[in-house]
mmCIF file of N, CA and C and ligand atoms in Angstrom:
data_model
loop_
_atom_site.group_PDB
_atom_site.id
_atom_site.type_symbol
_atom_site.label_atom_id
_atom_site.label_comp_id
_atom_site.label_asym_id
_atom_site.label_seq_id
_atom_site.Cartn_x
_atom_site.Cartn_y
_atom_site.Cartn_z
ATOM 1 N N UNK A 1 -11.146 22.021 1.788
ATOM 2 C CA UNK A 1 -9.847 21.482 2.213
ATOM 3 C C UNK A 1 -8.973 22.610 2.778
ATOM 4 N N UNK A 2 -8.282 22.632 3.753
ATOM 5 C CA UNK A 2 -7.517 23.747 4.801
ATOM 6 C C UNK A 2 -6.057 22.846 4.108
ATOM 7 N N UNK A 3 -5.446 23.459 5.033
ATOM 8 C CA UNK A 3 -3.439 23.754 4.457
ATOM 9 C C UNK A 3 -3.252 22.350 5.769
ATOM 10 N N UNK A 4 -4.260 21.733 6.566
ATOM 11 C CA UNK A 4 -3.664 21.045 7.387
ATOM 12 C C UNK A 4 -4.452 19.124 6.743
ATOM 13 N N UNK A 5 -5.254 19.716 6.010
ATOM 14 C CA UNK A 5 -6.204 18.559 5.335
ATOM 15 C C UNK A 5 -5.401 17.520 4.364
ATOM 16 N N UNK A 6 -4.445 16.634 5.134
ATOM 17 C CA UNK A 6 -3.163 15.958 3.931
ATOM 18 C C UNK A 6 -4.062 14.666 3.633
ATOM 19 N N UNK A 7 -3.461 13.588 3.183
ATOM 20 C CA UNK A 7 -3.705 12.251 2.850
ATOM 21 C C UNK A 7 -3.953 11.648 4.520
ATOM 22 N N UNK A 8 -2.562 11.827 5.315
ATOM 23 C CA UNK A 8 -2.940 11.460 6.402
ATOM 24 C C UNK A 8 -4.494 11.750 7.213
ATOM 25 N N UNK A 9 -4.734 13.117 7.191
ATOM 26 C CA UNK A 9 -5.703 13.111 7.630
ATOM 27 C C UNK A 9 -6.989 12.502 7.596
ATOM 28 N N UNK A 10 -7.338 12.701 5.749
ATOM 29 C CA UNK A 10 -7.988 11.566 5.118
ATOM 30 C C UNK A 10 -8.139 10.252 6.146
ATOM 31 N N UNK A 11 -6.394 9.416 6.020
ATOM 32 C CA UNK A 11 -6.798 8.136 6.331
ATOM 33 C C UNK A 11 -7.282 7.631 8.090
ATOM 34 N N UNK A 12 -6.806 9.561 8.730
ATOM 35 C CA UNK A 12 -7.084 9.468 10.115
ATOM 36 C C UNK A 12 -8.706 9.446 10.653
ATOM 37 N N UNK A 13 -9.697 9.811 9.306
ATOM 38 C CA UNK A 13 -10.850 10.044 9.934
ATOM 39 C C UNK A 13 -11.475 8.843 9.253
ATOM 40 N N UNK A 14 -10.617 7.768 8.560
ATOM 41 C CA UNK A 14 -11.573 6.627 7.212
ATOM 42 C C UNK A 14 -11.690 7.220 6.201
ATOM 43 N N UNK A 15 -11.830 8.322 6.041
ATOM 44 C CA UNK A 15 -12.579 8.668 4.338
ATOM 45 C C UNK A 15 -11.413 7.849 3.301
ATOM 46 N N UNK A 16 -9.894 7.710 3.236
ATOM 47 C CA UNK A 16 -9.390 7.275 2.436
ATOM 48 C C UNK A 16 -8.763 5.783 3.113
ATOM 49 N N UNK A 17 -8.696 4.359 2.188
ATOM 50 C CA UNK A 17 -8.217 3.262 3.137
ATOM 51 C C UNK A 17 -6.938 3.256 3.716
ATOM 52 N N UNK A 18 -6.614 2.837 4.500
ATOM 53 C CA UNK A 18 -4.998 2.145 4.646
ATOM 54 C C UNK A 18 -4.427 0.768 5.545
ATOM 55 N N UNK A 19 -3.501 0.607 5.734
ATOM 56 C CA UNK A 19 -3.455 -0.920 6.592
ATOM 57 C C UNK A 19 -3.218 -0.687 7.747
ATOM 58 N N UNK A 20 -4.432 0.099 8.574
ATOM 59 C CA UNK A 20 -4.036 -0.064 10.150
ATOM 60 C C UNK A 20 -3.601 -1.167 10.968
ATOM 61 N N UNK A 21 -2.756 -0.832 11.754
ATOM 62 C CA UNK A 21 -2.190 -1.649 12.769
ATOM 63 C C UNK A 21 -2.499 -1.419 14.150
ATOM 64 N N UNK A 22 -3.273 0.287 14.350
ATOM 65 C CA UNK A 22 -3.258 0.557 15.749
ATOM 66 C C UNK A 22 -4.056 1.870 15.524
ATOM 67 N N UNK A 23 -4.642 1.801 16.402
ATOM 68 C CA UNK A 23 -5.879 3.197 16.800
ATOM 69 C C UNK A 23 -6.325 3.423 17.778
ATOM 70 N N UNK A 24 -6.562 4.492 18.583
ATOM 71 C CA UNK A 24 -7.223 4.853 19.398
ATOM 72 C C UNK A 24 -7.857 6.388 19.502
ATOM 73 N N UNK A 25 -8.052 6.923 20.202
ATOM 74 C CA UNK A 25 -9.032 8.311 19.871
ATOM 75 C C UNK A 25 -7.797 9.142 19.921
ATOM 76 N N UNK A 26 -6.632 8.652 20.350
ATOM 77 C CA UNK A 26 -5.584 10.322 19.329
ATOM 78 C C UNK A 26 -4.617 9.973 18.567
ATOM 79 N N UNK A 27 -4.522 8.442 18.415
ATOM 80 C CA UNK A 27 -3.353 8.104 17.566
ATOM 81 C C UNK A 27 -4.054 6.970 16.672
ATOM 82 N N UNK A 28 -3.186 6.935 15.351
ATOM 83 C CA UNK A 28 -3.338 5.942 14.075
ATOM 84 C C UNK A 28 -1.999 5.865 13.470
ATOM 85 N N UNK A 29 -2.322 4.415 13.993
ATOM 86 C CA UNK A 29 -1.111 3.666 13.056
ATOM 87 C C UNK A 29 -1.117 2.677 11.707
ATOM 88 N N UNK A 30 -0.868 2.594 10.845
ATOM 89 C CA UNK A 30 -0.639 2.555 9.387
ATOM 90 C C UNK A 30 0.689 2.330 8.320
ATOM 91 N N UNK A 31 0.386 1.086 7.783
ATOM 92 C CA UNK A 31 1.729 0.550 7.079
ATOM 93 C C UNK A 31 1.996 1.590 6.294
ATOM 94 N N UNK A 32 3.010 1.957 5.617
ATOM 95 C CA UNK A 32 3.716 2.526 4.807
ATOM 96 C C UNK A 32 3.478 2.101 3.654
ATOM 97 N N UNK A 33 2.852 2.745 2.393
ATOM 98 C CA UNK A 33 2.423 2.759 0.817
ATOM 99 C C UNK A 33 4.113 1.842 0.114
ATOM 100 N N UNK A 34 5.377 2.368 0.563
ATOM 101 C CA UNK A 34 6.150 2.597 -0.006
ATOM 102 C C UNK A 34 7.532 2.005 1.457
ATOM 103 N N UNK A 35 6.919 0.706 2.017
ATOM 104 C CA UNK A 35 8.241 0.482 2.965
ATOM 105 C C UNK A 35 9.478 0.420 2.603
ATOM 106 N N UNK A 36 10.314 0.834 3.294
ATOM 107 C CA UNK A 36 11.810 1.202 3.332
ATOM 108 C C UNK A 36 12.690 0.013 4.123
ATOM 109 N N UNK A 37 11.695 -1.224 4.649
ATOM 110 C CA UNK A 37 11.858 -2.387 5.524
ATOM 111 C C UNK A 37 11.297 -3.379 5.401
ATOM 112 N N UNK A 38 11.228 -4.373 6.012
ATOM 113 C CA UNK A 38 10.030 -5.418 6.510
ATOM 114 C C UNK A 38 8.974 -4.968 7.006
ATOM 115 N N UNK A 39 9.190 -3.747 8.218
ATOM 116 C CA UNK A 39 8.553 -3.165 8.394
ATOM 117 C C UNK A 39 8.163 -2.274 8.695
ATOM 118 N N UNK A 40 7.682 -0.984 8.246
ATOM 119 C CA UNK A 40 8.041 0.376 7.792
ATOM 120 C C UNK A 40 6.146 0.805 8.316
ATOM 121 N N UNK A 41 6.071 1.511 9.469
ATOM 122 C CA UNK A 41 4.732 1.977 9.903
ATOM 123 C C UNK A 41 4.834 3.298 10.105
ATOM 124 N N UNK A 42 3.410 4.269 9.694
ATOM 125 C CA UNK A 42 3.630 5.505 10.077
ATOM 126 C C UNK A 42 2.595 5.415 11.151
ATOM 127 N N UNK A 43 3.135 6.886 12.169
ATOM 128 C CA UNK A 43 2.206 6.573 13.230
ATOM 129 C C UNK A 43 1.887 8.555 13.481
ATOM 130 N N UNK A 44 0.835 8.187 13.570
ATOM 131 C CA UNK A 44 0.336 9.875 13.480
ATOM 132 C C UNK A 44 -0.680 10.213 14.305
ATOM 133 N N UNK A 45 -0.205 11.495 14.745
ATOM 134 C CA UNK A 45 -1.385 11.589 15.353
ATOM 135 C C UNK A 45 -2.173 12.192 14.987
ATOM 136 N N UNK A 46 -4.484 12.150 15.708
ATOM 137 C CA UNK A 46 -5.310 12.364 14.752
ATOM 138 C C UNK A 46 -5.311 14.055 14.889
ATOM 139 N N UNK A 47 -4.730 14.611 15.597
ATOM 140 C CA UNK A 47 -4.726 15.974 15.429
ATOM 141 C C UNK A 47 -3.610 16.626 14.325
ATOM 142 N N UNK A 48 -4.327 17.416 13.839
ATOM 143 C CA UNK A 48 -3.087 17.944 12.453
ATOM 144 C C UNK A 48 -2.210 18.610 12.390
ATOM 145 N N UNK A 49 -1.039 18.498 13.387
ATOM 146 C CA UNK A 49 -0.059 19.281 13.402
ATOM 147 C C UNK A 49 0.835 19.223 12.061
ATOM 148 N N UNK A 50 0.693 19.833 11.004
ATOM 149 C CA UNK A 50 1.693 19.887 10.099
ATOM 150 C C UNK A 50 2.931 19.221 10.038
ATOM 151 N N UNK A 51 4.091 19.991 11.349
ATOM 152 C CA UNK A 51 5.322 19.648 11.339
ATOM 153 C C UNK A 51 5.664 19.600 12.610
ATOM 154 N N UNK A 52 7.211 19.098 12.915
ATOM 155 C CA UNK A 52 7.479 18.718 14.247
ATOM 156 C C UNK A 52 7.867 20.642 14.949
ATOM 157 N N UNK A 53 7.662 20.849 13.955
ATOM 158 C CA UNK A 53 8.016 22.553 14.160
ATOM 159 C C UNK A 53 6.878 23.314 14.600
ATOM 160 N N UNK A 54 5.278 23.150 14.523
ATOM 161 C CA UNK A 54 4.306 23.353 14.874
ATOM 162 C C UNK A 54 3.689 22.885 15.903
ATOM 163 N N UNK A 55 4.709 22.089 16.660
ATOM 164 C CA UNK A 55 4.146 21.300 18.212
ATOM 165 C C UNK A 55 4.184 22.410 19.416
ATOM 166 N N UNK A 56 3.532 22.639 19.994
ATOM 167 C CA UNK A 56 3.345 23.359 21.055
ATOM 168 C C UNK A 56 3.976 22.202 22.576
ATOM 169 N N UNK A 57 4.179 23.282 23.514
ATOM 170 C CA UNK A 57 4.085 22.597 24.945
ATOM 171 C C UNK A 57 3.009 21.502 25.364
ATOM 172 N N UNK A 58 1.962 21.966 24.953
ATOM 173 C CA UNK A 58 0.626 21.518 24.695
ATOM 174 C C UNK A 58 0.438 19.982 24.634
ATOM 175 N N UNK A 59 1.359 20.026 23.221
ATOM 176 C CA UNK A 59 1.310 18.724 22.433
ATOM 177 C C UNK A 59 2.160 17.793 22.917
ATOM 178 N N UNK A 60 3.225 18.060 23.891
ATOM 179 C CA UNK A 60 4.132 16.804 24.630
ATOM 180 C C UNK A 60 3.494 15.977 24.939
ATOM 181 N N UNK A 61 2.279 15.531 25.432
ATOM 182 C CA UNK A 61 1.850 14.331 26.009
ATOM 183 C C UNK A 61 1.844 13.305 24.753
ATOM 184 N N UNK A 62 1.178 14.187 23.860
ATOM 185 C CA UNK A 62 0.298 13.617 22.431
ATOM 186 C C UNK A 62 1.559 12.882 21.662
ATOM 187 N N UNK A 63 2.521 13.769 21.827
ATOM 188 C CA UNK A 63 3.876 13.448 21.128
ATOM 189 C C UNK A 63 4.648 12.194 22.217
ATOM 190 N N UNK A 64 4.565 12.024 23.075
ATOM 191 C CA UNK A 64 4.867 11.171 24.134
ATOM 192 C C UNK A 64 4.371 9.728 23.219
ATOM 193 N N UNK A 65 2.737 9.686 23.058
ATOM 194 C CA UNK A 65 2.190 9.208 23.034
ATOM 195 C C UNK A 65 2.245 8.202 21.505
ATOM 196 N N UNK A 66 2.766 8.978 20.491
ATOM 197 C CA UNK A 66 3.130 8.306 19.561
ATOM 198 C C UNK A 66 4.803 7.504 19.574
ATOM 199 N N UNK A 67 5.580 8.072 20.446
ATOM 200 C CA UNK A 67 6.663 7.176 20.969
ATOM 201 C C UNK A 67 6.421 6.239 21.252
ATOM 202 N N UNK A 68 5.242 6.437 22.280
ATOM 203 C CA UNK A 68 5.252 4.959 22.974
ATOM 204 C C UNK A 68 4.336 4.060 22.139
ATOM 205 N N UNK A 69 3.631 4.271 21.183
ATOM 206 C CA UNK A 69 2.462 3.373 20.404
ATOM 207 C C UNK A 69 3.961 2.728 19.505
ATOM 208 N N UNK A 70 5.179 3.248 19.052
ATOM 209 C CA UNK A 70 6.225 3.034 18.281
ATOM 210 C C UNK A 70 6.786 1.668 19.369
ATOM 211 N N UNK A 71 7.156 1.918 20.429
ATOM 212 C CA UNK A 71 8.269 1.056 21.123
ATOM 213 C C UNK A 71 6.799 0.069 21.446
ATOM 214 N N UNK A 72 5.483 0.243 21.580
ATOM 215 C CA UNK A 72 4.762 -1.159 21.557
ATOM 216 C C UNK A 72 4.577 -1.835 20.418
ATOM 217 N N UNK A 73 4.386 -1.226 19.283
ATOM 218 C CA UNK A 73 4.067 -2.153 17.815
ATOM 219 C C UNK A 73 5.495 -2.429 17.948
ATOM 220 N N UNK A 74 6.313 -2.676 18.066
ATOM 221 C CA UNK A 74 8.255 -2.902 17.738
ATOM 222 C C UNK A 74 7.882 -3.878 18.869
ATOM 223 N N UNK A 75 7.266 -4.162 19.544
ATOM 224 C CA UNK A 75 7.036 -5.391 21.084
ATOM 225 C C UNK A 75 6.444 -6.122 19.684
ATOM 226 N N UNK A 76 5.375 -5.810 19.359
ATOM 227 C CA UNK A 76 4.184 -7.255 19.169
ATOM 228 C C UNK A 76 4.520 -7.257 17.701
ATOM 229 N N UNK A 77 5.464 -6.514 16.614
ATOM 230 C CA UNK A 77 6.372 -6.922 15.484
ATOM 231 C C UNK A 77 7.190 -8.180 15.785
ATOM 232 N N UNK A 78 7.636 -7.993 16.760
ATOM 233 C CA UNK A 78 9.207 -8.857 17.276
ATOM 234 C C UNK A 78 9.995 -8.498 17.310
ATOM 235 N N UNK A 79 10.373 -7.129 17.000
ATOM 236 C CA UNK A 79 11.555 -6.552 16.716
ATOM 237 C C UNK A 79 12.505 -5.765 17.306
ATOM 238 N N UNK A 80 11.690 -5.878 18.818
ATOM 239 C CA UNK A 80 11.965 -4.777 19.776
ATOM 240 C C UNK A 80 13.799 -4.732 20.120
ATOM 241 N N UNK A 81 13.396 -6.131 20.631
ATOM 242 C CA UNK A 81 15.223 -6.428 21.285
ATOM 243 C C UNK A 81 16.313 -6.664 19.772
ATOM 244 N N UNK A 82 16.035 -6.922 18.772
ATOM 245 C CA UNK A 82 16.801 -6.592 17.468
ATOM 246 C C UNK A 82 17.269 -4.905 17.830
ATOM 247 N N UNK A 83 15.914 -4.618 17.614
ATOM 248 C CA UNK A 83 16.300 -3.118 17.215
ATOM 249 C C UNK A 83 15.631 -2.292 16.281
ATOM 250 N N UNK A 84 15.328 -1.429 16.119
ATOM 251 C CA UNK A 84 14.572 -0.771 15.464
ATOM 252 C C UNK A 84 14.802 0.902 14.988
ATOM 253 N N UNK A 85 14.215 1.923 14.017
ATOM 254 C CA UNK A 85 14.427 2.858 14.003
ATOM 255 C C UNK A 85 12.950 4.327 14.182
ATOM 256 N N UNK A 86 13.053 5.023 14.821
ATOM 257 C CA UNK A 86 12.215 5.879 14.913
ATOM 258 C C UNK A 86 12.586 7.221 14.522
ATOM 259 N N UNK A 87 11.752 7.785 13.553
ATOM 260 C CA UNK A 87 12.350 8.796 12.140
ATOM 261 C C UNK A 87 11.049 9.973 12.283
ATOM 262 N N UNK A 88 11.607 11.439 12.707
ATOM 263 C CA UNK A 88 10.546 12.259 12.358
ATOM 264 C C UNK A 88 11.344 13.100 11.386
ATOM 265 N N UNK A 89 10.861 13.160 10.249
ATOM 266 C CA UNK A 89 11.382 14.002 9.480
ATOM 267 C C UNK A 89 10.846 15.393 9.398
ATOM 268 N N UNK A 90 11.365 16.833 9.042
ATOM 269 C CA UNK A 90 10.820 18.123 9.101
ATOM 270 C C UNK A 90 11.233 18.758 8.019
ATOM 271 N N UNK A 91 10.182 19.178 7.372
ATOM 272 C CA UNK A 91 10.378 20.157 6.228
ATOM 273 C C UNK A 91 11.049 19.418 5.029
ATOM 274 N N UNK A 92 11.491 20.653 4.199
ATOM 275 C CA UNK A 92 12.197 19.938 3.107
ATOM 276 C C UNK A 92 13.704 19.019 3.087
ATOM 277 N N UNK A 93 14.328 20.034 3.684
ATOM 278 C CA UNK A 93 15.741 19.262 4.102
ATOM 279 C C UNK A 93 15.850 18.337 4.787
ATOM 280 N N UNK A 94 14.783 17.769 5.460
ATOM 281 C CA UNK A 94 14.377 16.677 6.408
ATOM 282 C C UNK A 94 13.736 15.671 5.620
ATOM 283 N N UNK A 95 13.361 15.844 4.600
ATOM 284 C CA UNK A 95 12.426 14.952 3.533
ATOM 285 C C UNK A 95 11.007 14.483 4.070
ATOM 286 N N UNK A 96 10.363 15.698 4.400
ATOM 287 C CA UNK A 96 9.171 15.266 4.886
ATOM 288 C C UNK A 96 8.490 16.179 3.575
ATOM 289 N N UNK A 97 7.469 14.573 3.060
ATOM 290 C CA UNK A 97 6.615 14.948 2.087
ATOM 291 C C UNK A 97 5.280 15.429 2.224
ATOM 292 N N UNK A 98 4.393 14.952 3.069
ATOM 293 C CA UNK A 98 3.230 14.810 4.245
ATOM 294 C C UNK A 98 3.598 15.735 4.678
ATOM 295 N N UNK A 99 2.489 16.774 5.093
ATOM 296 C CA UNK A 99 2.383 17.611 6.016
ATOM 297 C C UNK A 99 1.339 17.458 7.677
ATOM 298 N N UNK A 100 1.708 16.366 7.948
ATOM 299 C CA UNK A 100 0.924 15.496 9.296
ATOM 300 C C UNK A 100 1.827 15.045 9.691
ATOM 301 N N UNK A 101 2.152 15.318 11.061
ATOM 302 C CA UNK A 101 3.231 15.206 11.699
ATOM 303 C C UNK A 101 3.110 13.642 11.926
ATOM 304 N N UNK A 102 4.196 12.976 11.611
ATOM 305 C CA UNK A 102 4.384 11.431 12.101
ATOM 306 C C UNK A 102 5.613 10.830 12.069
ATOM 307 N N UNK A 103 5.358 10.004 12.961
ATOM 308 C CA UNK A 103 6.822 9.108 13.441
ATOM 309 C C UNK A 103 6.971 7.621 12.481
ATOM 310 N N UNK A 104 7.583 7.621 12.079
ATOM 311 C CA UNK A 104 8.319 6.365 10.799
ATOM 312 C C UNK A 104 8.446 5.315 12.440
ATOM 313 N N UNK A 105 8.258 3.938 11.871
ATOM 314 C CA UNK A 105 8.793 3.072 12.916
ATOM 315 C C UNK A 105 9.430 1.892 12.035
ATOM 316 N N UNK A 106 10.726 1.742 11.583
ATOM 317 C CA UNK A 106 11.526 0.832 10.381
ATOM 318 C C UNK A 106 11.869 0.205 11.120
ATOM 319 N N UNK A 107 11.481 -1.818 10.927
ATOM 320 C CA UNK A 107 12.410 -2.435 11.675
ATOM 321 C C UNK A 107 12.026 -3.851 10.626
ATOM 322 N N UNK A 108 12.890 -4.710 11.086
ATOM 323 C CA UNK A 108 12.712 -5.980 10.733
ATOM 324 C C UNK A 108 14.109 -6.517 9.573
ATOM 325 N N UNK A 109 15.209 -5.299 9.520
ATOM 326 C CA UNK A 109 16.370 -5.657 9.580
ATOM 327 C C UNK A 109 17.597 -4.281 9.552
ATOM 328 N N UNK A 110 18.305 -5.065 9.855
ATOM 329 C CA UNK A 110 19.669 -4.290 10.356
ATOM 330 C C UNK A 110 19.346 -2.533 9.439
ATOM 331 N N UNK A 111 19.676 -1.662 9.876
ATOM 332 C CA UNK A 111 19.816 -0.598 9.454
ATOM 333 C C UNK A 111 20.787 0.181 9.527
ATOM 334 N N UNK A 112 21.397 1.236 8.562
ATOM 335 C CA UNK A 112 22.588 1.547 8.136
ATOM 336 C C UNK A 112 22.237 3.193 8.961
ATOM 337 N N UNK A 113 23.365 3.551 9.058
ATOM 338 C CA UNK A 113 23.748 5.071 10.021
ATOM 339 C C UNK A 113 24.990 5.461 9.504
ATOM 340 N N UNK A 114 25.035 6.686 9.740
ATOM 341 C CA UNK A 114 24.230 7.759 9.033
ATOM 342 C C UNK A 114 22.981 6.907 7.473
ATOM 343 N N UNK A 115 22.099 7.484 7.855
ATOM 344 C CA UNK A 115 20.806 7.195 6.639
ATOM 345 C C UNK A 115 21.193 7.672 5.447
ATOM 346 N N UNK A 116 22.119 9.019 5.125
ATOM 347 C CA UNK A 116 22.048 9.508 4.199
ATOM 348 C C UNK A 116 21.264 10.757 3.981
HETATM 349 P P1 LIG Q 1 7.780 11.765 4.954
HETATM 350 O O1 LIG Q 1 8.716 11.758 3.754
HETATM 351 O O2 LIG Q 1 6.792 12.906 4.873
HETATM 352 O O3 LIG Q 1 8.496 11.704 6.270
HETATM 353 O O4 LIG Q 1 6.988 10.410 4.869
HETATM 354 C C1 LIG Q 1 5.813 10.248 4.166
HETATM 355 C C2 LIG Q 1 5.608 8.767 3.994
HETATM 356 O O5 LIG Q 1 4.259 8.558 3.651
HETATM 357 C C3 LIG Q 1 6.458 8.132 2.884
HETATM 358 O O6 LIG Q 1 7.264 7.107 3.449
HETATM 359 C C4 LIG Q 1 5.421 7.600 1.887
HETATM 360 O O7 LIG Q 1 5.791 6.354 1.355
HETATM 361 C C5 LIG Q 1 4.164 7.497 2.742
HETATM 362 N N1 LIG Q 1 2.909 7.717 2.035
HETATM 363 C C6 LIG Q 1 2.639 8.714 1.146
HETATM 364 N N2 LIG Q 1 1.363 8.654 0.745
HETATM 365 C C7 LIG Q 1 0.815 7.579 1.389
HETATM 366 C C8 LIG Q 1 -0.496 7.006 1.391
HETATM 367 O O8 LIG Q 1 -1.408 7.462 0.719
HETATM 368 N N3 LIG Q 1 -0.689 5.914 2.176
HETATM 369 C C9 LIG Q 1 0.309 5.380 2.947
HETATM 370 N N4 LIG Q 1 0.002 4.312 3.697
HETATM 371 N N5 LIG Q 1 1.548 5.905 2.980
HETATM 372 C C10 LIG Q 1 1.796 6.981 2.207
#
Protein backbone atom coordinates (compact mmCIF):
# COMPACT_ATOMS: atom_id res chain seq x y z
CA UNK A 1 0.00 0.00 0.00
CA UNK A 2 1.71 3.62 -1.11
CA UNK A 3 0.58 7.10 0.71
CA UNK A 4 -1.76 7.47 -2.51
CA UNK A 5 -3.59 3.83 -2.00
CA UNK A 6 -7.01 5.38 -0.04
CA UNK A 7 -10.49 3.63 0.11
CA UNK A 8 -11.22 5.56 -2.98
CA UNK A 9 -8.79 3.97 -4.84
CA UNK A 10 -9.82 0.59 -3.66
CA UNK A 11 -13.36 1.36 -4.91
CA UNK A 12 -11.74 2.92 -8.25
CA UNK A 13 -10.17 -0.36 -9.38
CA UNK A 14 -13.43 -2.87 -7.74
CA UNK A 15 -11.40 -4.45 -5.14
CA UNK A 16 -13.74 -2.70 -2.46
CA UNK A 17 -17.86 -2.28 -3.35
CA UNK A 18 -19.71 0.93 -3.73
CA UNK A 19 -22.94 2.39 -5.46
CA UNK A 20 -21.72 3.50 -8.78
CA UNK A 21 -23.56 5.83 -10.76
CA UNK A 22 -20.95 6.58 -13.50
CA UNK A 23 -17.63 5.27 -14.98
CA UNK A 24 -15.49 5.49 -17.56
CA UNK A 25 -11.65 4.86 -18.07
CA UNK A 26 -10.70 8.15 -15.96
CA UNK A 27 -13.56 8.92 -13.90
CA UNK A 28 -15.88 7.05 -11.08
CA UNK A 29 -18.74 8.10 -9.71
CA UNK A 30 -20.19 6.80 -6.38
CA UNK A 31 -22.92 7.52 -3.74
CA UNK A 32 -21.72 8.82 -0.59
CA UNK A 33 -21.42 6.12 2.62
CA UNK A 34 -22.65 9.06 4.72
CA UNK A 35 -25.05 11.63 2.42
CA UNK A 36 -25.31 15.11 3.53
CA UNK A 37 -28.62 15.23 0.93
CA UNK A 38 -30.96 13.32 -1.17
CA UNK A 39 -28.26 13.27 -3.05
CA UNK A 40 -24.77 13.37 -2.08
CA UNK A 41 -22.18 11.64 -4.96
CA UNK A 42 -18.48 11.53 -4.92
CA UNK A 43 -16.85 11.77 -8.15
CA UNK A 44 -13.15 10.95 -8.50
CA UNK A 45 -10.91 10.57 -10.56
CA UNK A 46 -9.13 7.01 -11.33
CA UNK A 47 -5.78 8.62 -11.12
CA UNK A 48 -4.54 9.32 -7.45
CA UNK A 49 -4.03 12.69 -6.97
CA UNK A 50 -4.15 13.05 -3.20
CA UNK A 51 -5.29 16.72 -3.03
CA UNK A 52 -6.58 19.59 -5.05
CA UNK A 53 -3.05 20.90 -4.12
CA UNK A 54 -1.22 18.07 -6.00
CA UNK A 55 -2.91 18.81 -9.46
CA UNK A 56 -0.52 19.70 -12.00
CA UNK A 57 -1.19 21.75 -15.41
CA UNK A 58 -1.30 18.34 -16.65
CA UNK A 59 -4.32 17.41 -14.81
CA UNK A 60 -6.78 20.36 -16.10
CA UNK A 61 -8.44 18.34 -18.62
CA UNK A 62 -8.94 15.36 -16.05
CA UNK A 63 -10.17 17.97 -13.57
CA UNK A 64 -12.42 19.55 -16.34
CA UNK A 65 -13.65 16.29 -16.66
CA UNK A 66 -15.01 15.53 -13.29
CA UNK A 67 -16.96 18.97 -13.46
CA UNK A 68 -18.57 18.03 -16.20
CA UNK A 69 -19.50 14.16 -15.15
CA UNK A 70 -21.00 16.57 -11.88
CA UNK A 71 -23.26 19.08 -14.06
CA UNK A 72 -24.40 15.65 -16.13
CA UNK A 73 -25.42 13.30 -13.14
CA UNK A 74 -27.29 16.82 -11.65
CA UNK A 75 -29.11 16.52 -15.58
CA UNK A 76 -30.25 12.80 -15.20
CA UNK A 77 -30.78 13.34 -10.97
CA UNK A 78 -33.29 16.14 -11.89
CA UNK A 79 -31.76 18.52 -10.12
CA UNK A 80 -29.97 20.51 -12.45
CA UNK A 81 -32.34 23.64 -12.91
CA UNK A 82 -33.19 23.47 -8.87
CA UNK A 83 -29.74 23.70 -8.23
CA UNK A 84 -27.13 21.99 -6.87
CA UNK A 85 -23.71 22.09 -4.97
CA UNK A 86 -20.14 21.18 -6.10
CA UNK A 87 -17.57 20.84 -3.02
CA UNK A 88 -13.74 20.10 -3.29
CA UNK A 89 -12.50 20.08 -0.06
CA UNK A 90 -8.41 20.36 0.78
CA UNK A 91 -6.54 19.27 3.59
CA UNK A 92 -7.46 19.58 7.08
CA UNK A 93 -9.01 22.97 7.36
CA UNK A 94 -10.96 22.11 4.31
CA UNK A 95 -12.28 18.83 5.92
CA UNK A 96 -10.99 16.56 3.53
CA UNK A 97 -10.79 13.09 5.09
CA UNK A 98 -9.84 10.92 1.84
CA UNK A 99 -6.80 11.51 0.39
CA UNK A 100 -8.21 11.06 -3.51
CA UNK A 101 -8.95 14.01 -4.90
CA UNK A 102 -12.86 14.34 -5.48
CA UNK A 103 -15.67 16.52 -6.20
CA UNK A 104 -18.89 16.17 -3.70
CA UNK A 105 -22.04 16.71 -6.02
CA UNK A 106 -25.11 17.61 -3.08
CA UNK A 107 -28.39 18.18 -4.49
CA UNK A 108 -31.94 17.27 -4.13
CA UNK A 109 -32.71 20.13 -1.66
CA UNK A 110 -32.25 23.67 -0.92
CA UNK A 111 -28.81 24.27 0.59
CA UNK A 112 -27.61 26.69 3.19
CA UNK A 113 -24.42 29.27 2.50
CA UNK A 114 -22.04 29.90 4.04
CA UNK A 115 -21.80 25.77 4.86
CA UNK A 116 -20.09 26.42 7.94
P1 LIG B 1 -13.96 14.56 2.36
O1 LIG B 1 -14.31 14.91 3.80
O2 LIG B 1 -12.60 13.91 2.26
O3 LIG B 1 -14.13 15.71 1.41
O4 LIG B 1 -15.05 13.52 1.91
C1 LIG B 1 -14.93 12.16 2.09
C2 LIG B 1 -16.31 11.57 1.92
O5 LIG B 1 -16.16 10.19 1.70
C3 LIG B 1 -17.23 11.74 3.14
O6 LIG B 1 -18.39 12.45 2.75
C4 LIG B 1 -17.52 10.30 3.57
O7 LIG B 1 -18.86 10.13 3.98
C5 LIG B 1 -17.22 9.50 2.31
N1 LIG B 1 -16.71 8.15 2.53
C6 LIG B 1 -15.74 7.78 3.41
N2 LIG B 1 -15.48 6.48 3.30
C7 LIG B 1 -16.31 6.01 2.32
C8 LIG B 1 -16.50 4.71 1.74
O8 LIG B 1 -15.86 3.74 2.09
N3 LIG B 1 -17.45 4.61 0.76
C9 LIG B 1 -18.18 5.69 0.34
N4 LIG B 1 -19.07 5.48 -0.64
N5 LIG B 1 -18.01 6.92 0.85
C10 LIG B 1 -17.10 7.07 1.84
Amino acid sequence: MTDTDTIFGKIARGDIPADIVYEDDEVVAFRDLNPQAPTHVLIIPRKPIPTLNDATEEDAPLIGKLLLAAARLAKEFGFAEDGYRTVVNCNANGGQTVYHLHVHLIGGRPLQWPPG
